[in-house]
Coordinates of N, CA, C and O in Angstrom, one line a residue:
M69 N 3.1 9.3 -2.7 CA 3.5 8.6 -4.0 C 3.6 9.7 -4.9 O 3.2 10.7 -5.6
N70 N 5.2 8.7 -6.6 CA 4.5 9.5 -8.1 C 4.2 8.6 -8.4 O 5.2 7.5 -8.9
I71 N 3.0 9.3 -9.5 CA 2.4 8.5 -10.5 C 3.2 9.3 -11.5 O 1.7 10.4 -12.1
P72 N 3.6 9.0 -12.3 CA 3.8 10.3 -13.2 C 2.8 10.4 -14.5 O 2.7 12.0 -14.2
F73 N 1.2 9.8 -14.6 CA 1.5 10.4 -15.7 C 0.2 11.8 -15.4 O -0.2 12.4 -15.8
L74 N -0.5 11.2 -13.8 CA -1.2 12.0 -12.5 C -0.9 13.5 -13.1 O -1.1 14.6 -12.4
D75 N 0.4 13.8 -13.1 CA 1.5 15.4 -12.8 C 0.8 16.0 -13.8 O 0.6 16.9 -13.8
N76 N 1.6 15.8 -15.0 CA 0.9 15.8 -16.6 C -0.9 16.3 -16.2 O -1.4 17.3 -16.9
W77 N -1.6 15.0 -15.9 CA -3.5 15.8 -15.7 C -3.6 16.7 -14.4 O -4.3 17.7 -14.5
R78 N -2.7 17.2 -13.8 CA -2.7 17.6 -12.6 C -2.8 19.2 -13.4 O -2.7 20.0 -13.1
K79 N -1.2 19.3 -13.7 CA -1.2 20.7 -14.5 C -2.3 21.0 -15.2 O -2.5 22.5 -15.5
R80 N -2.7 20.1 -16.1 CA -3.6 20.4 -17.1 C -5.1 20.8 -16.8 O -6.0 21.8 -17.0
Q81 N -5.7 19.9 -15.0 CA -6.6 20.5 -14.3 C -6.7 21.8 -13.5 O -7.9 22.1 -13.0
G82 N -6.1 22.5 -13.5 CA -5.3 22.5 -12.0 C -5.8 22.1 -11.1 O -5.3 23.0 -10.0
G83 N -5.8 21.3 -11.0 CA -5.4 20.6 -9.4 C -5.2 20.0 -8.7 O -4.1 20.4 -8.4
T84 N -5.1 19.6 -8.1 CA -3.6 18.9 -6.1 C -3.8 18.1 -6.6 O -4.6 16.9 -7.2
H85 N -2.7 16.7 -6.0 CA -1.9 16.1 -6.0 C -2.9 14.7 -5.8 O -3.2 14.1 -6.4
G86 N -3.8 15.1 -4.7 CA -4.8 13.5 -4.4 C -6.0 14.1 -5.2 O -6.7 13.1 -5.7
A87 N -6.0 15.9 -5.6 CA -7.3 15.2 -6.5 C -7.2 15.1 -7.8 O -8.3 14.1 -8.2
A88 N -6.2 15.3 -8.5 CA -5.6 14.3 -9.2 C -6.2 12.7 -9.0 O -6.1 11.7 -9.8
L89 N -5.2 12.3 -7.6 CA -5.5 10.3 -7.5 C -6.9 10.1 -7.7 O -6.7 9.2 -7.9
A90 N -8.1 11.1 -6.9 CA -8.7 10.7 -6.4 C -9.9 10.8 -7.7 O -10.6 9.6 -8.2
A91 N -8.9 11.7 -9.3 CA -10.0 11.4 -10.3 C -9.6 10.3 -11.0 O -10.6 9.9 -11.9
A92 N -8.1 9.4 -10.8 CA -7.9 9.2 -12.0 C -8.2 8.0 -11.2 O -8.8 6.9 -11.6
V93 N -8.8 7.4 -10.3 CA -9.7 6.0 -9.4 C -10.7 7.0 -8.8 O -11.2 4.9 -10.1
E94 N -11.5 7.2 -10.1 CA -12.4 7.5 -10.3 C -12.2 6.8 -11.8 O -13.7 6.5 -12.0
A95 N -11.8 7.4 -12.8 CA -11.6 7.2 -14.1 C -11.1 6.5 -14.2 O -12.2 5.6 -14.9
D96 N -10.2 5.3 -13.4 CA -10.4 4.2 -13.6 C -9.5 3.4 -13.4 O -8.2 3.2 -12.6
P97 N -10.5 2.5 -11.5 CA -9.9 2.5 -10.4 C -9.3 0.8 -10.9 O -8.3 0.8 -9.9
D98 N -9.9 0.2 -11.3 CA -8.5 -0.9 -12.0 C -7.3 -0.6 -12.4 O -5.5 -1.5 -11.8
G99 N -6.9 0.4 -13.5 CA -5.8 0.2 -13.4 C -4.6 1.5 -12.3 O -3.6 1.3 -12.0
V100 N -6.0 2.2 -11.8 CA -4.5 2.6 -10.2 C -4.4 2.0 -9.4 O -3.0 2.2 -8.8
A101 N -5.9 0.1 -8.5 CA -4.8 -0.3 -8.1 C -3.6 -1.1 -9.1 O -2.6 -1.6 -8.0
E102 N -4.2 -1.4 -10.3 CA -2.4 -2.3 -10.4 C -1.2 -1.6 -10.5 O -0.5 -1.7 -10.3
L103 N -1.6 0.0 -10.3 CA -0.2 0.6 -10.1 C 0.1 0.7 -8.0 O 1.3 0.7 -8.2
L104 N -1.0 0.6 -7.9 CA -0.5 -0.2 -5.8 C 0.1 -0.5 -5.9 O 0.3 -0.6 -4.3
A105 N -0.4 -1.8 -7.2 CA -0.6 -3.3 -6.6 C 1.5 -3.0 -7.0 O 2.0 -4.4 -6.2
E106 N 2.2 -1.9 -7.1 CA 3.3 -2.5 -7.5 C 4.5 -2.9 -6.5 O 4.9 -4.5 -6.2
C107 N 4.9 -2.0 -5.3 CA 5.1 -2.9 -4.3 C 6.1 -3.0 -4.7 O 6.6 -4.1 -4.1
E108 N 6.9 -1.9 -5.3 CA 8.5 -2.7 -6.3 C 9.3 -3.3 -5.7 O 9.8 -4.4 -5.1
L109 N 9.7 -2.2 -4.3 CA 10.6 -2.6 -3.5 C 10.3 -3.6 -2.5 O 11.1 -4.5 -2.1
L110 N 8.8 -3.8 -1.7 CA 8.9 -4.5 -1.1 C 8.8 -5.6 -1.9 O 9.7 -7.4 -0.9
R111 N 8.6 -5.8 -3.1 CA 9.2 -7.5 -3.9 C 9.5 -7.8 -4.2 O 10.4 -9.0 -3.9
V112 N 10.8 -7.0 -4.2 CA 12.7 -7.4 -4.3 C 13.0 -8.4 -3.1 O 13.8 -9.2 -3.0
R113 N 13.2 -6.5 -1.9 CA 13.1 -7.2 -0.8 C 12.9 -9.1 -0.4 O 13.6 -9.8 0.4
A114 N 11.7 -9.4 -0.2 CA 10.3 -10.4 -0.3 C 11.3 -11.2 -0.6 O 11.8 -13.1 -0.2
G115 N 11.6 -11.2 -2.2 CA 12.2 -12.0 -3.1 C 13.5 -12.5 -2.9 O 14.0 -13.8 -2.9
Q116 N 14.3 -11.4 -2.0 CA 15.8 -11.9 -1.6 C 15.9 -12.9 -0.8 O 17.0 -13.6 -0.1
N117 N 15.1 -12.7 0.5 CA 14.1 -13.5 1.1 C 13.9 -15.2 0.8 O 13.1 -15.2 1.8
G118 N 13.4 -15.6 -0.1 CA 12.9 -16.0 -0.6 C 11.4 -16.3 -0.8 O 11.1 -17.3 -0.8
L119 N 10.7 -15.2 -0.4 CA 9.5 -15.0 -0.3 C 9.1 -14.7 -1.6 O 8.8 -13.0 -1.7
E120 N 8.4 -15.0 -2.2 CA 7.1 -14.2 -3.3 C 6.1 -14.2 -3.3 O 5.1 -14.7 -2.7
L121 N 5.4 -12.5 -3.5 CA 3.8 -11.9 -2.8 C 2.9 -12.4 -3.6 O 3.4 -12.0 -4.6
D122 N 2.2 -13.6 -3.9 CA 1.2 -13.9 -4.0 C -0.4 -12.8 -4.6 O -1.3 -13.2 -4.2
D123 N -0.3 -11.8 -3.5 CA -1.4 -11.3 -3.5 C -2.5 -11.6 -2.1 O -3.3 -11.2 -2.2
S124 N -1.9 -12.2 -1.1 CA -2.6 -13.7 -0.4 C -2.3 -13.2 0.6 O -1.6 -12.2 1.5
P125 N -4.0 -13.0 1.6 CA -3.5 -12.7 3.0 C -2.2 -13.8 4.1 O -1.3 -13.7 4.7
A126 N -2.2 -15.3 3.0 CA -1.2 -16.2 3.8 C 0.5 -15.0 3.5 O 1.2 -15.1 4.3
S127 N 0.3 -14.8 2.8 CA 1.6 -13.5 2.6 C 2.0 -12.5 3.6 O 3.3 -12.4 3.5
L128 N 0.4 -12.2 3.0 CA 1.2 -11.1 4.4 C 1.6 -11.9 6.4 O 2.6 -11.3 6.7
T129 N 1.2 -12.6 6.6 CA 1.6 -13.3 7.4 C 3.1 -13.9 7.6 O 4.0 -13.8 8.4
A130 N 3.3 -14.2 5.4 CA 5.1 -14.8 6.1 C 6.4 -13.2 5.4 O 7.1 -13.8 6.2
L131 N 5.0 -12.5 5.9 CA 6.1 -10.6 5.7 C 6.3 -10.4 6.8 O 7.0 -9.8 7.2
D132 N 5.5 -11.3 7.9 CA 5.6 -10.6 9.1 C 7.0 -11.4 9.6 O 7.5 -10.9 10.8
Q133 N 7.4 -12.2 9.3 CA 8.0 -13.4 9.6 C 9.3 -13.1 9.3 O 10.3 -13.9 9.6
L134 N 9.7 -12.2 8.1 CA 11.3 -12.3 7.8 C 12.0 -11.9 9.1 O 11.4 -10.2 9.5
P135 N 13.0 -11.1 8.8 CA 14.3 -10.0 10.1 C 13.9 -9.2 9.4 O 13.7 -8.6 8.1
P136 N 13.4 -8.2 9.9 CA 13.5 -6.3 9.9 C 14.8 -5.6 9.0 O 15.4 -5.1 9.9
R137 N 15.2 -6.0 8.5 CA 17.5 -6.1 8.2 C 17.0 -4.3 7.4 O 17.8 -3.5 7.9
W138 N 15.4 -4.3 7.3 CA 15.1 -2.1 6.8 C 15.6 -1.5 7.5 O 16.3 -0.3 7.3
R139 N 15.1 -2.3 9.3 CA 15.1 -1.3 9.8 C 17.2 -0.9 9.9 O 17.4 0.4 10.4
D140 N 17.8 -1.2 8.9 CA 18.9 -0.7 9.4 C 19.3 0.7 8.5 O 20.5 1.5 8.3
D141 N 18.7 0.8 7.5 CA 18.9 1.8 6.4 C 17.7 3.0 6.5 O 16.6 3.1 6.4
P142 N 18.1 4.0 7.2 CA 17.3 5.4 7.9 C 16.1 5.1 6.2 O 15.2 5.7 6.1
E143 N 17.4 5.0 5.3 CA 16.8 5.6 3.7 C 15.5 4.9 2.9 O 14.0 5.5 2.6
E144 N 15.9 3.7 3.1 CA 15.0 3.1 2.8 C 13.8 2.5 3.4 O 13.1 2.4 2.9
L145 N 14.2 2.8 5.0 CA 12.6 1.9 5.9 C 11.7 2.9 5.6 O 10.1 2.1 5.1
P146 N 11.2 4.5 5.3 CA 10.1 5.4 4.6 C 9.6 4.4 3.0 O 8.6 4.6 3.5
W147 N 9.9 4.2 2.3 CA 9.6 3.5 0.9 C 9.0 1.9 0.8 O 8.1 1.4 0.9
L148 N 10.3 1.2 2.1 CA 9.4 -0.1 2.4 C 8.0 -0.1 2.8 O 7.3 -0.9 3.2
G149 N 8.4 1.2 4.2 CA 7.1 1.0 4.9 C 5.7 1.3 4.3 O 5.0 0.4 3.8
N150 N 5.8 2.6 3.4 CA 5.0 2.9 2.2 C 4.7 1.5 1.3 O 3.2 1.2 1.6
D151 N 5.4 1.0 0.6 CA 5.2 -0.5 -0.1 C 4.5 -1.4 0.3 O 4.2 -1.9 0.4
A152 N 4.8 -1.7 2.0 CA 3.6 -3.1 2.7 C 3.0 -2.5 3.2 O 1.8 -3.2 2.5
G153 N 2.3 -1.1 3.7 CA 1.7 -0.4 3.1 C -0.2 -0.5 1.8 O -0.9 -1.4 1.8
L154 N 0.6 -0.3 0.8 CA 0.0 -0.3 -0.5 C -0.4 -2.2 -0.6 O -0.9 -2.2 -1.7
Y155 N 0.7 -2.6 -0.2 CA -0.1 -4.1 -0.6 C -0.5 -4.6 0.3 O -1.5 -5.6 -0.1
L156 N -0.8 -4.0 1.8 CA -1.6 -4.9 2.4 C -2.9 -4.7 2.0 O -4.2 -5.2 2.3
G157 N -2.8 -2.7 1.3 CA -4.2 -2.3 0.8 C -4.7 -3.5 -0.5 O -5.6 -3.3 -0.8
T158 N -3.5 -3.8 -1.0 CA -4.0 -4.9 -2.0 C -4.2 -6.2 -1.4 O -5.6 -6.0 -2.9
V159 N -3.9 -6.7 -1.2 CA -4.2 -7.4 -0.5 C -6.2 -7.9 0.3 O -6.9 -8.4 -0.6
L160 N -6.6 -6.4 0.8 CA -7.4 -6.6 1.1 C -8.5 -6.0 -0.1 O -9.4 -6.5 -0.3
V161 N -8.5 -4.9 -1.0 CA -9.1 -4.7 -2.1 C -9.4 -6.6 -2.9 O -10.1 -5.9 -3.3
R162 N -8.2 -6.8 -2.7 CA -8.4 -7.9 -3.9 C -9.2 -9.4 -3.0 O -9.8 -10.5 -3.9
T163 N -9.4 -9.9 -1.4 CA -9.6 -10.5 -0.7 C -11.2 -10.3 0.2 O -12.1 -11.5 0.5
V164 N -10.7 -8.9 0.2 CA -12.4 -8.7 1.3 C -13.2 -8.5 0.7 O -13.4 -7.2 -0.3
P165 N -13.9 -8.9 0.3 CA -15.9 -8.4 -0.9 C -16.3 -6.8 -0.1 O -16.0 -6.6 0.8
G166 N -15.9 -6.1 -1.5 CA -16.2 -4.8 -0.8 C -15.8 -3.5 -0.4 O -15.7 -2.1 -0.5
A167 N -13.5 -4.6 -0.6 CA -13.0 -3.4 -0.1 C -12.5 -2.8 -2.3 O -12.5 -3.6 -2.6
V168 N -12.3 -1.3 -1.7 CA -12.0 -0.6 -2.8 C -10.7 0.1 -2.2 O -10.9 1.5 -0.9
W169 N -10.3 0.6 -3.2 CA -8.8 2.0 -3.3 C -9.7 3.3 -2.9 O -11.1 3.6 -3.4
D170 N -10.2 4.1 -1.8 CA -10.2 5.8 -2.0 C -9.1 6.4 -2.0 O -8.0 6.0 -1.3
I171 N -9.4 7.8 -2.0 CA -8.1 8.9 -2.0 C -8.6 10.0 -1.1 O -9.6 10.1 -1.4
W172 N -8.2 10.2 0.3 CA -8.6 11.1 1.3 C -7.3 12.3 0.5 O -6.5 12.9 -0.9
P173 N -8.5 13.7 0.9 CA -7.8 14.7 0.0 C -6.3 14.8 -0.4 O -6.1 16.0 -1.2
S174 N -5.9 14.3 0.8 CA -4.5 14.6 1.2 C -3.7 13.8 0.0 O -2.2 14.5 0.0
G175 N -4.4 13.3 -1.0 CA -3.6 12.5 -1.3 C -3.0 11.4 -1.4 O -3.0 9.8 -1.9
R176 N -3.8 10.6 0.2 CA -2.9 9.2 0.0 C -3.8 8.1 0.1 O -5.1 8.8 0.5
P177 N -3.3 7.3 -0.4 CA -4.5 6.0 -0.9 C -4.9 5.0 1.2 O -4.2 5.2 1.7
V178 N -6.1 5.0 0.5 CA -6.5 4.6 2.2 C -7.8 2.9 1.8 O -8.0 3.3 0.3
V179 N -7.4 2.2 2.1 CA -9.0 1.0 2.3 C -10.2 1.5 2.3 O -9.9 1.4 3.7
R180 N -11.4 1.6 1.5 CA -12.6 2.0 1.6 C -13.6 0.4 2.5 O -13.1 -0.7 1.1
L181 N -13.7 0.0 3.6 CA -14.0 -1.2 3.0 C -15.5 -1.1 2.9 O -16.5 -0.6 2.9
A182 N -16.7 -1.9 2.4 CA -18.1 -2.1 2.4 C -18.8 -1.4 3.4 O -20.0 -0.9 2.9
S183 N -18.2 -1.8 4.8 CA -18.8 -0.8 6.0 C -18.6 0.8 6.1 O -20.1 1.2 6.8
G184 N -17.9 1.1 5.1 CA -17.0 2.4 5.0 C -16.5 2.9 6.6 O -15.5 3.4 6.0
R185 N -15.6 1.5 6.7 CA -14.8 2.0 7.6 C -13.6 2.2 6.7 O -13.4 1.5 5.4
E186 N -12.6 3.1 6.7 CA -11.5 3.2 5.8 C -10.4 2.9 6.8 O -9.9 3.4 8.4
I187 N -9.4 2.4 6.7 CA -8.2 1.6 7.1 C -6.6 2.3 6.2 O -6.6 2.7 4.5
D188 N -6.1 3.6 7.0 CA -5.1 4.3 6.4 C -4.1 2.7 6.4 O -3.4 2.4 7.2
V189 N -4.2 2.3 5.6 CA -2.9 1.1 5.3 C -1.9 1.4 4.6 O -0.7 1.3 5.0
V190 N -0.9 2.8 4.8 CA 0.0 3.2 4.7 C 0.5 3.6 6.2 O 1.8 3.4 6.0
E191 N -0.4 4.1 6.8 CA 0.4 3.9 8.2 C 0.4 2.8 8.5 O 1.8 2.8 9.7
A192 N -0.5 2.0 8.9 CA -0.5 0.4 9.1 C 1.1 0.3 8.4 O 2.7 -0.8 9.4
G193 N 1.4 0.4 7.2 CA 3.1 -0.1 6.4 C 4.2 0.1 7.5 O 5.1 -0.5 7.8
L194 N 4.0 2.0 7.7 CA 4.8 2.4 8.0 C 5.4 2.1 9.2 O 6.7 2.1 10.3
D195 N 4.0 1.8 9.9 CA 4.6 2.1 12.0 C 4.8 0.2 11.5 O 5.7 -0.7 12.1
W196 N 4.8 -1.0 10.1 CA 4.7 -2.4 10.0 C 6.8 -2.4 10.4 O 7.2 -3.0 11.1
A197 N 7.2 -1.6 9.2 CA 8.2 -1.5 8.8 C 9.3 -1.1 9.8 O 10.5 -1.3 10.7
M198 N 8.9 0.4 10.9 CA 9.6 0.8 11.8 C 9.9 -0.1 12.7 O 10.4 0.2 14.1
A199 N 8.8 0.4 13.9 CA 8.6 -1.3 14.6 C 8.3 -2.7 15.1 O 8.5 -3.2 15.7
G200 N 7.6 -3.0 13.9 CA 7.0 -4.2 13.8 C 5.4 -4.6 13.9 O 5.5 -5.7 13.9
S201 N 4.8 -3.5 14.6 CA 4.1 -3.9 15.0 C 3.1 -2.7 14.9 O 3.6 -1.4 14.2
P202 N 2.2 -2.7 14.6 CA 1.0 -4.3 14.1 C 1.8 -4.5 13.0 O 1.0 -4.0 12.0
E203 N 1.3 -5.9 14.2 CA 1.7 -6.9 12.1 C 1.0 -6.7 11.4 O -0.4 -6.4 11.1
L204 N 1.1 -7.0 10.1 CA 0.0 -6.7 8.5 C -1.1 -8.3 8.7 O -1.7 -7.6 8.2
S205 N -0.8 -9.3 9.0 CA -1.6 -10.2 8.9 C -3.0 -10.0 10.2 O -4.0 -9.7 9.8
Q206 N -2.5 -9.3 11.3 CA -3.1 -8.1 12.6 C -4.1 -7.5 11.7 O -5.7 -8.1 12.4
V207 N -3.8 -6.7 10.7 CA -4.9 -5.1 10.8 C -5.4 -6.2 9.5 O -6.2 -5.8 9.5
Y208 N -4.7 -6.6 8.9 CA -5.6 -8.1 8.1 C -5.5 -7.9 8.0 O -8.2 -7.9 7.9
A209 N -6.5 -9.1 9.3 CA -7.4 -9.8 9.6 C -8.6 -8.5 11.0 O -10.5 -9.2 9.9
E210 N -8.2 -7.8 11.2 CA -9.1 -7.0 11.5 C -9.8 -5.7 11.0 O -10.9 -6.0 10.5
S211 N -9.1 -5.8 9.8 CA -9.8 -5.2 9.1 C -10.6 -6.2 7.8 O -12.0 -5.3 7.8
A212 N -11.2 -7.9 7.8 CA -11.1 -8.2 7.0 C -13.2 -8.6 7.7 O -13.9 -9.2 6.6
E213 N -12.6 -8.8 9.1 CA -14.1 -8.8 9.6 C -15.2 -7.8 9.3 O -16.2 -7.4 9.8
G214 N -15.0 -6.6 8.9 CA -16.1 -5.3 9.3 C -14.7 -4.4 9.8 O -14.9 -3.2 9.7

């Protein structure tokens, strides 16, 4: 993930990408959550199919029903999968009590549930984009249970 203001901060701090993002989450969790929620490519592709993403669990079900035309474009596929994972994470953080963004040392954003369980939403999004399984709504339902 490329967040330009973090690159400058990291250079000044001498840290890694993961450390910079983790520090940003600690310093401004709402701001980072807003950045992670952008998912611009996914929102554009969903809109082209008449679907407005409203950050609700129902929108995940609607995404699962879209024809996977993005699989025809190998260059777009990983970007759309990444966005799908970030969108899944956004829905979890906004609707599941106690769910928050966290950053692994590698710099990968994950969602930590109140139980302490961590959901690798980016991996789930990539799996969904490439194979259609597991469905985003299924990952959400399993995660929302705790």
